[in-house]
Amino acid sequence: MTEYLEECAAKYPDLASSYTNFSTLYTQKLWHELTLSLLSFMSDPSNMREGNLNFVSLYNSFVMLFDGKLNQLSLAKIAMKVAESYADDDLQSRQSMIEGLLEKRARLGAQAGLYLDMGHGMTSILRGLDLPSVKKSLASAKLVLDSLEGSNDPSCHAAYYRTASAYHKVEGPPEAFYSNAIMYLNYAPPSSMSSEEQVQWATDVSLAALTGEGVFNFGEVAQLPVLQCLQGTSNQWLMDLMVHFSTGDVNGFNATMSASSASIQSQPALFPRLEHVSEKIKLLALVNMVFERPANDRNVTFAEISARAQVEPSQVEWLRMRS
């Protein structure tokens, strides 16, 4: 096996130190250290050569020869790194590779099996295949996930909520996407995502918060670290709206909506729901108005509500009933 690594080091001289390190750790049977080294190596796309040939070869010709000695969840993570190295136009190879390791489910255990199932489900979503099976897989995985409460490794939770978010992004409704996306972002720090992924998640969760039925806790969105990636981008208006909604700031809302009207009109998920969004900011204005007052003085007049929510006096009673 060390001969194979020596061949790789000779074939890819700029990666020779990594292959030499793998050989040393393998010879010394330092499985934990070897696992960390392999994960680090395969997490860096700049280490791929000849497409992803060296990743696939390292997995098949090295890792799989001692896969039973590794922590099985860590093995699943390595497998997913290799699977995800396949180009987006070769998702079938990605899925086939995951299926290959899932054939060893009995040995893998619950965590590794769930992690791979979610990777398989995510690939099905990307391929637009068999979404009913993905839904069924998510239901089964949730039962397993609930039994893992207290686990120190957040990767299974992140994998589940990432796949659930992707499913509901396609199938809806927006509030279901929102609830799963919030959970995913609580388990996956921005540092685990590319810059493009951070912008996509921040954009998607903000739009879902605005359009989702029953979504009013904008404070949890405004405080998401990933939201900061919108600062200075063409989607900063979404970050600004999250702040306005979290405080019930109707004036700020109106100013941002006016200044960003062209961007808002280009959002197919948002533009048809503008009346719903407008109602939501008025409701939040009332709620914030009440809770900003002392606990023993929360009686507000119709005139105060009308001014804060910027509604006609005749609409105040409707607003109170909705809140």
Short mmCIF file of C-alpha atoms in Angstrom, two decimals:
data_model
loop_
_atom_site.label_atom_id
_atom_site.label_comp_id
_atom_site.label_asym_id
_atom_site.label_seq_id
_atom_site.Cartn_x
_atom_site.Cartn_y
_atom_site.Cartn_z
CA MET A 1 0.00 0.00 0.00
CA THR A 2 2.86 2.37 0.67
CA GLU A 3 4.05 1.63 -2.88
CA TYR A 4 0.81 3.11 -4.19
CA LEU A 5 1.37 6.27 -2.15
CA GLU A 6 4.93 6.52 -3.43
CA GLU A 7 3.61 6.34 -6.99
CA CYS A 8 1.14 9.11 -6.24
CA ALA A 9 3.88 11.27 -4.74
CA ALA A 10 5.96 10.80 -7.89
CA LYS A 11 2.97 11.48 -10.17
CA TYR A 12 1.92 14.62 -8.31
CA PRO A 13 5.18 16.09 -6.94
CA ASP A 14 3.49 19.24 -5.64
CA LEU A 15 1.35 17.00 -3.39
CA ALA A 16 4.21 14.66 -2.42
CA SER A 17 4.37 15.84 1.18
CA SER A 18 0.71 14.91 1.72
CA TYR A 19 1.12 11.44 0.26
CA THR A 20 4.28 10.90 2.31
CA ASN A 21 2.39 11.94 5.42
CA PHE A 22 -0.41 9.46 4.63
CA SER A 23 2.19 6.71 4.29
CA THR A 24 3.83 7.56 7.61
CA LEU A 25 0.55 7.66 9.51
CA TYR A 26 -0.63 4.43 7.92
CA THR A 27 2.61 2.62 8.74
CA GLN A 28 2.37 3.78 12.35
CA LYS A 29 -1.32 2.80 12.47
CA LEU A 30 -2.28 6.26 13.67
CA TRP A 31 -5.83 5.92 12.36
CA HIS A 32 -7.27 9.04 13.98
CA GLU A 33 -4.46 11.25 12.74
CA LEU A 34 -4.66 9.64 9.30
CA THR A 35 -8.39 10.29 9.17
CA LEU A 36 -7.92 13.98 10.00
CA SER A 37 -5.16 14.27 7.42
CA LEU A 38 -7.28 12.65 4.70
CA LEU A 39 -10.28 14.85 5.50
CA SER A 40 -8.16 17.98 5.41
CA PHE A 41 -6.60 16.96 2.09
CA MET A 42 -9.92 16.13 0.42
CA SER A 43 -11.64 19.23 1.77
CA ASP A 44 -9.36 21.40 -0.36
CA PRO A 45 -10.43 21.44 -4.04
CA SER A 46 -7.01 22.79 -5.00
CA ASN A 47 -5.62 19.33 -4.24
CA MET A 48 -7.63 17.74 -7.06
CA ARG A 49 -5.71 16.61 -10.12
CA GLU A 50 -6.92 15.33 -13.49
CA GLY A 51 -10.43 16.39 -12.66
CA ASN A 52 -10.92 14.49 -9.42
CA LEU A 53 -9.04 11.37 -10.48
CA ASN A 54 -6.49 11.50 -7.67
CA PHE A 55 -9.24 11.83 -5.04
CA VAL A 56 -11.18 8.87 -6.43
CA SER A 57 -8.02 6.81 -6.75
CA LEU A 58 -6.89 7.61 -3.19
CA TYR A 59 -10.30 6.56 -1.88
CA ASN A 60 -10.57 3.33 -3.87
CA SER A 61 -6.92 2.21 -3.79
CA PHE A 62 -5.99 3.32 -0.29
CA VAL A 63 -8.80 4.30 2.06
CA MET A 64 -11.11 1.40 1.20
CA LEU A 65 -8.38 -1.13 2.00
CA PHE A 66 -8.56 -0.30 5.71
CA ASP A 67 -11.97 1.40 5.95
CA GLY A 68 -13.04 -0.88 8.81
CA LYS A 69 -10.29 0.52 11.02
CA LEU A 70 -11.56 4.09 10.77
CA ASN A 71 -14.25 5.82 12.73
CA GLN A 72 -17.23 5.12 10.48
CA LEU A 73 -18.69 8.62 10.59
CA SER A 74 -15.29 9.98 9.63
CA LEU A 75 -15.17 7.44 6.80
CA ALA A 76 -18.56 8.69 5.61
CA LYS A 77 -17.25 12.27 5.65
CA ILE A 78 -14.24 11.26 3.57
CA ALA A 79 -16.51 9.43 1.12
CA MET A 80 -18.76 12.48 0.79
CA LYS A 81 -15.77 14.75 0.13
CA VAL A 82 -14.74 12.47 -2.71
CA ALA A 83 -18.32 12.11 -3.99
CA GLU A 84 -18.79 15.88 -3.99
CA SER A 85 -15.60 16.28 -6.01
CA TYR A 86 -17.43 14.94 -9.05
CA ALA A 87 -18.52 17.75 -11.36
CA ASP A 88 -22.14 18.85 -11.37
CA ASP A 89 -22.58 17.26 -14.79
CA ASP A 90 -21.62 13.86 -13.34
CA LEU A 91 -24.01 13.57 -10.42
CA GLN A 92 -24.74 9.96 -11.27
CA SER A 93 -21.14 9.02 -10.40
CA ARG A 94 -21.50 10.93 -7.14
CA GLN A 95 -24.65 9.02 -6.25
CA SER A 96 -23.20 5.66 -7.28
CA MET A 97 -20.20 6.18 -5.04
CA ILE A 98 -22.41 6.96 -2.04
CA GLU A 99 -24.54 3.91 -2.77
CA GLY A 100 -21.39 1.78 -2.84
CA LEU A 101 -20.48 2.65 0.73
CA LEU A 102 -24.10 2.37 1.89
CA GLU A 103 -23.93 -1.31 0.97
CA LYS A 104 -21.93 -1.62 4.21
CA ARG A 105 -24.70 0.02 6.25
CA ALA A 106 -24.75 -2.72 8.91
CA ARG A 107 -21.14 -1.95 9.79
CA LEU A 108 -21.37 1.81 9.32
CA GLY A 109 -23.82 2.39 12.18
CA ALA A 110 -26.58 4.94 12.61
CA GLN A 111 -24.57 8.17 12.34
CA ALA A 112 -22.55 7.28 9.28
CA GLY A 113 -25.60 5.77 7.61
CA LEU A 114 -27.65 8.92 8.22
CA TYR A 115 -24.83 11.14 6.98
CA LEU A 116 -24.57 9.18 3.73
CA ASP A 117 -28.34 8.95 3.31
CA MET A 118 -28.52 12.72 3.45
CA GLY A 119 -25.73 13.02 0.89
CA HIS A 120 -27.61 10.60 -1.34
CA GLY A 121 -30.83 12.58 -0.87
CA MET A 122 -29.12 15.86 -1.66
CA THR A 123 -27.77 14.40 -4.89
CA SER A 124 -31.25 13.15 -5.83
CA ILE A 125 -32.58 16.68 -5.31
CA LEU A 126 -29.83 18.14 -7.49
CA ARG A 127 -30.69 15.59 -10.18
CA GLY A 128 -34.40 16.24 -9.83
CA LEU A 129 -35.02 12.55 -9.18
CA ASP A 130 -37.53 10.69 -6.99
CA LEU A 131 -38.39 13.44 -4.52
CA PRO A 132 -41.01 11.22 -2.78
CA SER A 133 -38.15 8.88 -1.82
CA VAL A 134 -36.17 11.83 -0.49
CA LYS A 135 -39.16 12.84 1.62
CA LYS A 136 -39.41 9.31 3.01
CA SER A 137 -35.67 9.25 3.72
CA LEU A 138 -35.92 12.54 5.60
CA ALA A 139 -38.74 11.17 7.77
CA SER A 140 -36.69 8.10 8.66
CA ALA A 141 -33.56 10.15 9.26
CA LYS A 142 -35.39 12.49 11.64
CA LEU A 143 -36.16 9.55 13.92
CA VAL A 144 -32.49 8.60 13.94
CA LEU A 145 -31.46 12.22 14.45
CA ASP A 146 -33.70 12.59 17.49
CA SER A 147 -31.95 9.61 19.07
CA LEU A 148 -28.57 11.34 18.63
CA GLU A 149 -29.39 14.32 20.87
CA GLY A 150 -26.40 15.11 23.00
CA SER A 151 -23.88 14.12 20.32
CA ASN A 152 -20.83 16.37 20.28
CA ASP A 153 -20.47 16.06 16.50
CA PRO A 154 -22.89 18.41 14.72
CA SER A 155 -22.24 16.99 11.26
CA CYS A 156 -25.23 14.63 11.17
CA HIS A 157 -27.59 17.41 12.24
CA ALA A 158 -26.08 19.76 9.67
CA ALA A 159 -26.39 17.12 6.93
CA TYR A 160 -30.03 16.44 7.79
CA TYR A 161 -31.12 20.09 7.91
CA ARG A 162 -29.16 20.92 4.76
CA THR A 163 -30.99 18.20 2.83
CA ALA A 164 -34.36 19.06 4.38
CA SER A 165 -33.81 22.69 3.39
CA ALA A 166 -32.94 21.71 -0.17
CA TYR A 167 -36.06 19.53 -0.37
CA HIS A 168 -38.37 22.30 0.83
CA LYS A 169 -36.66 24.87 -1.39
CA VAL A 170 -37.92 22.77 -4.31
CA GLU A 171 -41.22 21.52 -2.90
CA GLY A 172 -42.12 24.34 -0.49
CA PRO A 173 -43.62 25.79 1.53
CA PRO A 174 -41.24 28.68 2.32
CA GLU A 175 -41.86 28.44 6.08
CA ALA A 176 -40.72 24.79 6.03
CA PHE A 177 -37.57 25.79 4.15
CA TYR A 178 -37.06 28.59 6.67
CA SER A 179 -37.31 26.42 9.78
CA ASN A 180 -34.88 23.84 8.40
CA ALA A 181 -32.49 26.46 7.04
CA ILE A 182 -32.33 28.19 10.42
CA MET A 183 -31.43 24.88 12.04
CA TYR A 184 -28.79 24.16 9.40
CA LEU A 185 -27.19 27.58 9.87
CA ASN A 186 -27.08 26.97 13.63
CA TYR A 187 -25.07 23.79 13.05
CA ALA A 188 -22.94 24.95 10.11
CA PRO A 189 -20.77 28.05 10.69
CA PRO A 190 -20.02 30.34 7.72
CA SER A 191 -16.42 29.08 7.77
CA SER A 192 -17.68 25.69 6.56
CA MET A 193 -19.12 27.26 3.38
CA SER A 194 -17.68 28.89 0.30
CA SER A 195 -18.34 32.60 -0.22
CA GLU A 196 -20.93 31.75 -2.87
CA GLU A 197 -22.72 29.35 -0.53
CA GLN A 198 -22.82 31.94 2.24
CA VAL A 199 -24.49 34.47 -0.06
CA GLN A 200 -26.99 31.86 -1.29
CA TRP A 201 -27.97 30.76 2.22
CA ALA A 202 -28.26 34.33 3.49
CA THR A 203 -30.40 35.28 0.49
CA ASP A 204 -32.64 32.22 0.63
CA VAL A 205 -33.31 32.31 4.37
CA SER A 206 -34.10 36.03 4.23
CA LEU A 207 -36.58 35.57 1.38
CA ALA A 208 -38.19 32.64 3.19
CA ALA A 209 -38.53 34.69 6.37
CA LEU A 210 -40.26 37.47 4.45
CA THR A 211 -42.66 35.23 2.53
CA GLY A 212 -43.24 32.33 4.96
CA GLU A 213 -46.55 32.02 6.76
CA GLY A 214 -46.23 32.40 10.51
CA VAL A 215 -42.58 33.49 10.41
CA PHE A 216 -42.19 36.49 12.72
CA ASN A 217 -38.97 35.87 14.65
CA PHE A 218 -36.76 38.07 12.52
CA GLY A 219 -34.39 38.58 15.41
CA GLU A 220 -32.98 35.09 14.88
CA VAL A 221 -32.37 35.88 11.20
CA ALA A 222 -30.83 39.28 11.81
CA GLN A 223 -28.38 37.70 14.27
CA LEU A 224 -27.20 34.95 11.91
CA PRO A 225 -23.46 35.39 11.27
CA VAL A 226 -23.93 34.34 7.64
CA LEU A 227 -26.18 37.35 7.02
CA GLN A 228 -23.15 39.64 7.22
CA CYS A 229 -21.90 38.30 3.89
CA LEU A 230 -24.60 40.40 2.18
CA GLN A 231 -22.95 43.61 3.41
CA GLY A 232 -21.85 45.63 0.40
CA THR A 233 -23.42 43.26 -2.15
CA SER A 234 -26.37 43.75 -4.49
CA ASN A 235 -28.47 41.88 -1.92
CA GLN A 236 -27.68 44.11 1.04
CA TRP A 237 -31.30 45.27 0.92
CA LEU A 238 -32.28 41.85 2.27
CA MET A 239 -29.98 42.24 5.27
CA ASP A 240 -31.42 45.71 5.84
CA LEU A 241 -34.96 44.33 5.71
CA MET A 242 -34.13 41.68 8.29
CA VAL A 243 -33.03 44.43 10.68
CA HIS A 244 -36.14 46.51 9.96
CA PHE A 245 -38.43 43.54 10.51
CA SER A 246 -36.67 42.54 13.73
CA THR A 247 -37.51 45.96 15.20
CA GLY A 248 -40.81 46.59 13.44
CA ASP A 249 -39.36 49.65 11.70
CA VAL A 250 -41.96 50.61 9.08
CA ASN A 251 -40.07 53.75 8.02
CA GLY A 252 -36.90 51.75 7.42
CA PHE A 253 -38.92 49.12 5.56
CA ASN A 254 -40.51 51.69 3.26
CA ALA A 255 -37.16 53.38 2.56
CA THR A 256 -35.45 50.10 1.68
CA MET A 257 -38.36 48.90 -0.45
CA SER A 258 -38.32 52.17 -2.40
CA ALA A 259 -34.55 52.25 -2.88
CA SER A 260 -34.40 48.59 -3.95
CA SER A 261 -37.58 48.31 -6.01
CA ALA A 262 -35.79 46.98 -9.11
CA SER A 263 -34.07 44.21 -7.13
CA ILE A 264 -37.32 43.31 -5.37
CA GLN A 265 -39.24 43.08 -8.63
CA SER A 266 -36.63 40.64 -9.94
CA GLN A 267 -37.30 38.19 -7.08
CA PRO A 268 -40.03 35.75 -8.20
CA ALA A 269 -40.48 34.37 -4.69
CA LEU A 270 -40.95 37.83 -3.17
CA PHE A 271 -42.63 40.14 -5.66
CA PRO A 272 -46.00 38.33 -5.79
CA ARG A 273 -46.09 38.30 -1.97
CA LEU A 274 -45.48 41.99 -1.36
CA GLU A 275 -48.93 42.55 0.15
CA HIS A 276 -48.29 39.74 2.64
CA VAL A 277 -44.84 41.21 3.44
CA SER A 278 -46.34 44.66 3.97
CA GLU A 279 -48.91 43.25 6.38
CA LYS A 280 -46.17 41.44 8.27
CA ILE A 281 -44.08 44.57 8.92
CA LYS A 282 -47.19 46.38 10.23
CA LEU A 283 -47.96 43.51 12.59
CA LEU A 284 -44.38 43.52 13.81
CA ALA A 285 -44.55 47.27 14.33
CA LEU A 286 -47.48 46.75 16.68
CA VAL A 287 -45.85 43.84 18.53
CA ASN A 288 -42.59 45.73 19.02
CA MET A 289 -44.48 48.83 20.08
CA VAL A 290 -46.20 46.89 22.86
CA PHE A 291 -43.10 45.10 24.13
CA GLU A 292 -40.98 48.23 24.07
CA ARG A 293 -43.22 49.64 26.80
CA PRO A 294 -42.94 48.77 30.52
CA ALA A 295 -44.72 45.57 31.51
CA ASN A 296 -47.19 47.54 33.64
CA ASP A 297 -47.99 50.04 30.88
CA ARG A 298 -48.83 48.24 27.68
CA ASN A 299 -52.08 49.96 26.83
CA VAL A 300 -51.68 51.75 23.52
CA THR A 301 -54.16 53.99 21.78
CA PHE A 302 -55.52 53.54 18.28
CA ALA A 303 -53.78 56.78 17.31
CA GLU A 304 -50.40 55.50 18.51
CA ILE A 305 -50.86 52.23 16.63
CA SER A 306 -51.93 54.06 13.49
CA ALA A 307 -48.83 56.27 13.60
CA ARG A 308 -46.33 53.50 14.38
CA ALA A 309 -47.68 50.95 11.87
CA GLN A 310 -48.56 53.63 9.32
CA VAL A 311 -52.09 52.39 8.77
CA GLU A 312 -55.36 54.24 8.54
CA PRO A 313 -57.29 54.48 11.86
CA SER A 314 -59.96 52.28 10.31
CA GLN A 315 -57.39 49.46 9.90
CA VAL A 316 -56.17 49.46 13.50
CA GLU A 317 -58.80 47.04 14.77
CA TRP A 318 -57.95 44.59 11.98
CA LEU A 319 -54.28 44.90 12.89
CA ARG A 320 -54.99 44.21 16.56
CA MET A 321 -57.03 41.14 15.67
CA ARG A 322 -54.24 39.80 13.44
CA SER A 323 -51.61 40.28 16.12
#
